[in-house]
Short mmCIF file of C-alpha atoms in Angstrom, two decimals:
data_model
loop_
_atom_site.label_atom_id
_atom_site.label_comp_id
_atom_site.label_asym_id
_atom_site.label_seq_id
_atom_site.Cartn_x
_atom_site.Cartn_y
_atom_site.Cartn_z
CA UNK A 14 -20.91 -36.52 10.94
CA UNK A 15 -21.88 -39.02 13.65
CA UNK A 16 -25.46 -39.34 12.32
CA UNK A 17 -24.11 -39.95 8.79
CA UNK A 18 -21.80 -42.67 10.13
CA UNK A 19 -24.68 -44.25 12.05
CA UNK A 20 -26.80 -44.19 8.87
CA UNK A 21 -23.99 -45.83 6.89
CA UNK A 22 -23.52 -48.49 9.58
CA UNK A 23 -27.27 -49.20 9.63
CA UNK A 24 -27.24 -49.56 5.84
CA UNK A 25 -24.25 -51.91 5.96
CA UNK A 26 -25.89 -54.00 8.71
CA UNK A 27 -29.11 -54.23 6.71
CA UNK A 28 -27.21 -55.43 3.64
CA UNK A 29 -25.42 -58.11 5.71
CA UNK A 30 -28.73 -59.24 7.23
CA UNK A 31 -30.28 -59.48 3.79
CA UNK A 32 -28.19 -62.52 2.95
CA UNK A 33 -30.22 -64.61 5.38
CA UNK A 34 -33.61 -62.89 5.04
CA UNK A 35 -36.56 -64.45 3.29
CA UNK A 36 -38.37 -62.70 0.45
CA UNK A 37 -41.42 -60.81 1.64
CA UNK A 38 -44.80 -60.81 -0.06
CA UNK A 39 -44.00 -57.56 -1.87
CA UNK A 40 -42.25 -58.04 -5.21
CA UNK A 41 -38.67 -56.82 -5.16
CA UNK A 42 -38.51 -56.24 -1.41
CA UNK A 43 -37.05 -58.08 1.52
CA UNK A 44 -38.22 -57.49 5.08
CA UNK A 45 -35.80 -57.84 7.98
CA UNK A 46 -37.41 -58.21 11.39
CA UNK A 47 -35.73 -56.98 14.55
CA UNK A 48 -34.53 -59.53 17.11
CA UNK A 49 -37.78 -59.36 19.11
CA UNK A 50 -39.98 -60.23 16.12
CA UNK A 51 -37.58 -62.35 14.06
CA UNK A 52 -38.77 -65.93 13.51
CA UNK A 53 -36.89 -68.79 15.15
CA UNK A 54 -34.49 -70.70 12.91
CA UNK A 55 -36.29 -73.09 10.60
CA UNK A 56 -39.66 -71.30 10.79
CA UNK A 57 -41.35 -69.08 8.22
CA UNK A 58 -41.66 -65.38 9.09
CA UNK A 59 -45.08 -64.27 10.29
CA UNK A 60 -46.96 -62.28 7.65
CA UNK A 61 -47.58 -58.66 8.58
CA UNK A 62 -45.23 -58.36 11.59
CA UNK A 63 -43.12 -55.63 9.96
CA UNK A 64 -44.00 -52.91 7.45
CA UNK A 65 -43.88 -53.91 3.77
CA UNK A 66 -43.00 -51.86 0.68
CA UNK A 67 -44.22 -52.08 -2.90
CA UNK A 68 -44.04 -50.19 -6.19
CA UNK A 69 -40.63 -48.62 -5.53
CA UNK A 70 -39.14 -46.36 -8.20
CA UNK A 71 -36.66 -43.48 -8.40
CA UNK A 72 -37.06 -40.46 -10.67
CA UNK A 73 -33.60 -39.43 -11.84
CA UNK A 74 -32.91 -35.71 -12.23
CA UNK A 75 -32.74 -34.19 -15.71
CA UNK A 76 -29.96 -31.92 -14.43
CA UNK A 77 -26.59 -33.46 -13.54
CA UNK A 78 -25.71 -32.98 -9.88
CA UNK A 79 -29.32 -32.48 -8.76
CA UNK A 80 -30.96 -35.01 -6.41
CA UNK A 81 -33.20 -37.87 -7.47
CA UNK A 82 -36.50 -38.67 -5.73
CA UNK A 83 -37.64 -42.08 -4.47
CA UNK A 84 -41.28 -43.17 -4.39
CA UNK A 85 -43.06 -46.28 -3.02
CA UNK A 86 -45.99 -47.41 -0.93
CA UNK A 87 -45.53 -48.59 2.66
CA UNK A 88 -48.02 -50.93 4.28
CA UNK A 89 -47.98 -50.98 8.08
CA UNK A 90 -47.41 -54.26 9.92
CA UNK A 91 -49.23 -55.48 13.03
CA UNK A 92 -48.33 -52.41 15.10
CA UNK A 93 -47.98 -48.70 14.48
CA UNK A 94 -44.43 -47.76 13.47
CA UNK A 95 -42.46 -44.80 12.10
CA UNK A 96 -40.13 -44.62 9.11
CA UNK A 97 -37.10 -42.87 10.60
CA UNK A 98 -34.53 -43.01 7.82
CA UNK A 99 -33.66 -44.02 4.30
CA UNK A 100 -30.21 -44.80 2.93
CA UNK A 101 -28.57 -46.11 -0.21
CA UNK A 102 -25.06 -47.40 -0.75
CA UNK A 103 -25.33 -45.70 -4.19
CA UNK A 104 -26.10 -42.16 -2.90
CA UNK A 105 -24.06 -39.80 -0.76
CA UNK A 106 -27.12 -39.20 1.47
CA UNK A 107 -30.86 -39.72 1.58
CA UNK A 108 -33.49 -37.64 3.36
CA UNK A 109 -37.21 -38.04 4.01
CA UNK A 110 -39.01 -35.09 2.38
CA UNK A 111 -42.52 -33.77 1.91
CA UNK A 112 -43.96 -31.48 -0.75
CA UNK A 113 -47.12 -29.44 -0.35
CA UNK A 114 -48.86 -26.48 -1.94
CA UNK A 115 -49.13 -23.38 0.25
CA UNK A 116 -50.32 -19.99 -0.99
CA UNK A 117 -50.12 -21.16 -4.60
CA UNK A 118 -46.47 -22.23 -4.25
CA UNK A 119 -45.00 -25.73 -3.96
CA UNK A 120 -42.89 -26.05 -0.82
CA UNK A 121 -40.58 -28.90 0.10
CA UNK A 122 -38.99 -29.71 3.44
CA UNK A 123 -37.26 -32.52 5.28
CA UNK A 124 -39.09 -34.72 7.78
CA UNK A 125 -37.60 -36.41 10.84
CA UNK A 126 -39.93 -39.41 10.45
CA UNK A 127 -43.17 -40.59 8.86
CA UNK A 128 -45.97 -42.37 10.74
CA UNK A 129 -46.83 -45.84 9.39
CA UNK A 130 -50.09 -46.93 11.06
CA UNK A 131 -50.74 -50.65 11.51
CA UNK A 132 -52.30 -52.25 8.42
CA UNK A 133 -52.59 -48.88 6.61
CA UNK A 134 -50.95 -47.75 3.37
CA UNK A 135 -48.68 -44.69 3.28
CA UNK A 136 -47.87 -43.39 -0.21
CA UNK A 137 -44.61 -41.73 -1.17
CA UNK A 138 -45.64 -40.16 -4.49
CA UNK A 139 -44.81 -37.18 -6.75
CA UNK A 140 -46.14 -33.99 -5.20
CA UNK A 141 -46.09 -35.49 -1.70
CA UNK A 142 -43.73 -37.48 0.50
CA UNK A 143 -40.54 -38.81 -1.10
CA UNK A 144 -36.96 -39.82 -0.37
CA UNK A 145 -34.48 -37.24 -1.67
CA UNK A 146 -31.35 -39.02 -2.94
CA UNK A 147 -28.21 -36.92 -3.34
CA UNK A 148 -25.50 -37.93 -5.84
CA UNK A 149 -27.50 -41.06 -6.77
CA UNK A 150 -25.61 -43.56 -8.90
CA UNK A 151 -27.94 -46.35 -10.05
CA UNK A 152 -26.65 -49.78 -11.00
CA UNK A 153 -28.22 -50.61 -14.36
CA UNK A 154 -31.92 -49.92 -14.01
CA UNK A 155 -32.17 -50.10 -10.20
CA UNK A 156 -31.07 -48.23 -7.11
CA UNK A 157 -30.88 -50.07 -3.75
CA UNK A 158 -32.63 -48.39 -0.81
CA UNK A 159 -32.78 -49.35 2.87
CA UNK A 160 -35.74 -48.02 4.87
CA UNK A 161 -35.33 -48.12 8.66
CA UNK A 162 -38.17 -47.96 11.18
CA UNK A 163 -38.40 -46.90 14.83
CA UNK A 164 -39.20 -50.52 15.74
CA UNK A 165 -35.77 -51.56 14.45
CA UNK A 166 -37.19 -53.22 11.34
CA UNK A 167 -35.37 -52.48 8.08
CA UNK A 168 -36.52 -53.10 4.53
CA UNK A 169 -34.15 -53.29 1.56
CA UNK A 170 -35.59 -52.67 -1.89
CA UNK A 171 -34.19 -52.37 -5.38
CA UNK A 172 -36.08 -49.40 -6.79
CA UNK A 173 -36.58 -49.16 -10.55
CA UNK A 174 -34.90 -46.04 -11.93
CA UNK A 175 -36.68 -43.81 -14.43
CA UNK A 176 -35.14 -41.10 -16.56
CA UNK A 177 -36.53 -37.59 -16.18
CA UNK A 178 -39.84 -37.20 -17.98
CA UNK A 179 -40.68 -40.91 -17.90
#
């Protein structure tokens, strides 16, 4: 209960901070730096200081009531970091998950965090890592997501939604 409330508060804070954030280099994403790395008023943010996200999309479930899955590519900033949570104001909860084949069977499980090495790409793709979104309710053709990192950085994205089978 407390961790869900903390996640909701982090999501709300990220949305408030978005109003003053500058667009990042990745289309459709906005990077929010923590206080230690945030640029001074009137200056442009430094490129690469926080992780970036691109290519975000959400696969909606073909079965009502089943979770959707979020996919994207993360690009590490100037220092190693860890993705520690995902949230959406349009889902009851979001979890970091991985999928892998073991003994001829696909297995899925939750992850506490995902390493994001400096200047390296980390793919969240079908058959691998993804964000599981419970009770997702997209707005039009997008679903807002907030990705939070151990460094305190947060990234808000509007992920394109895709119907099952698309």
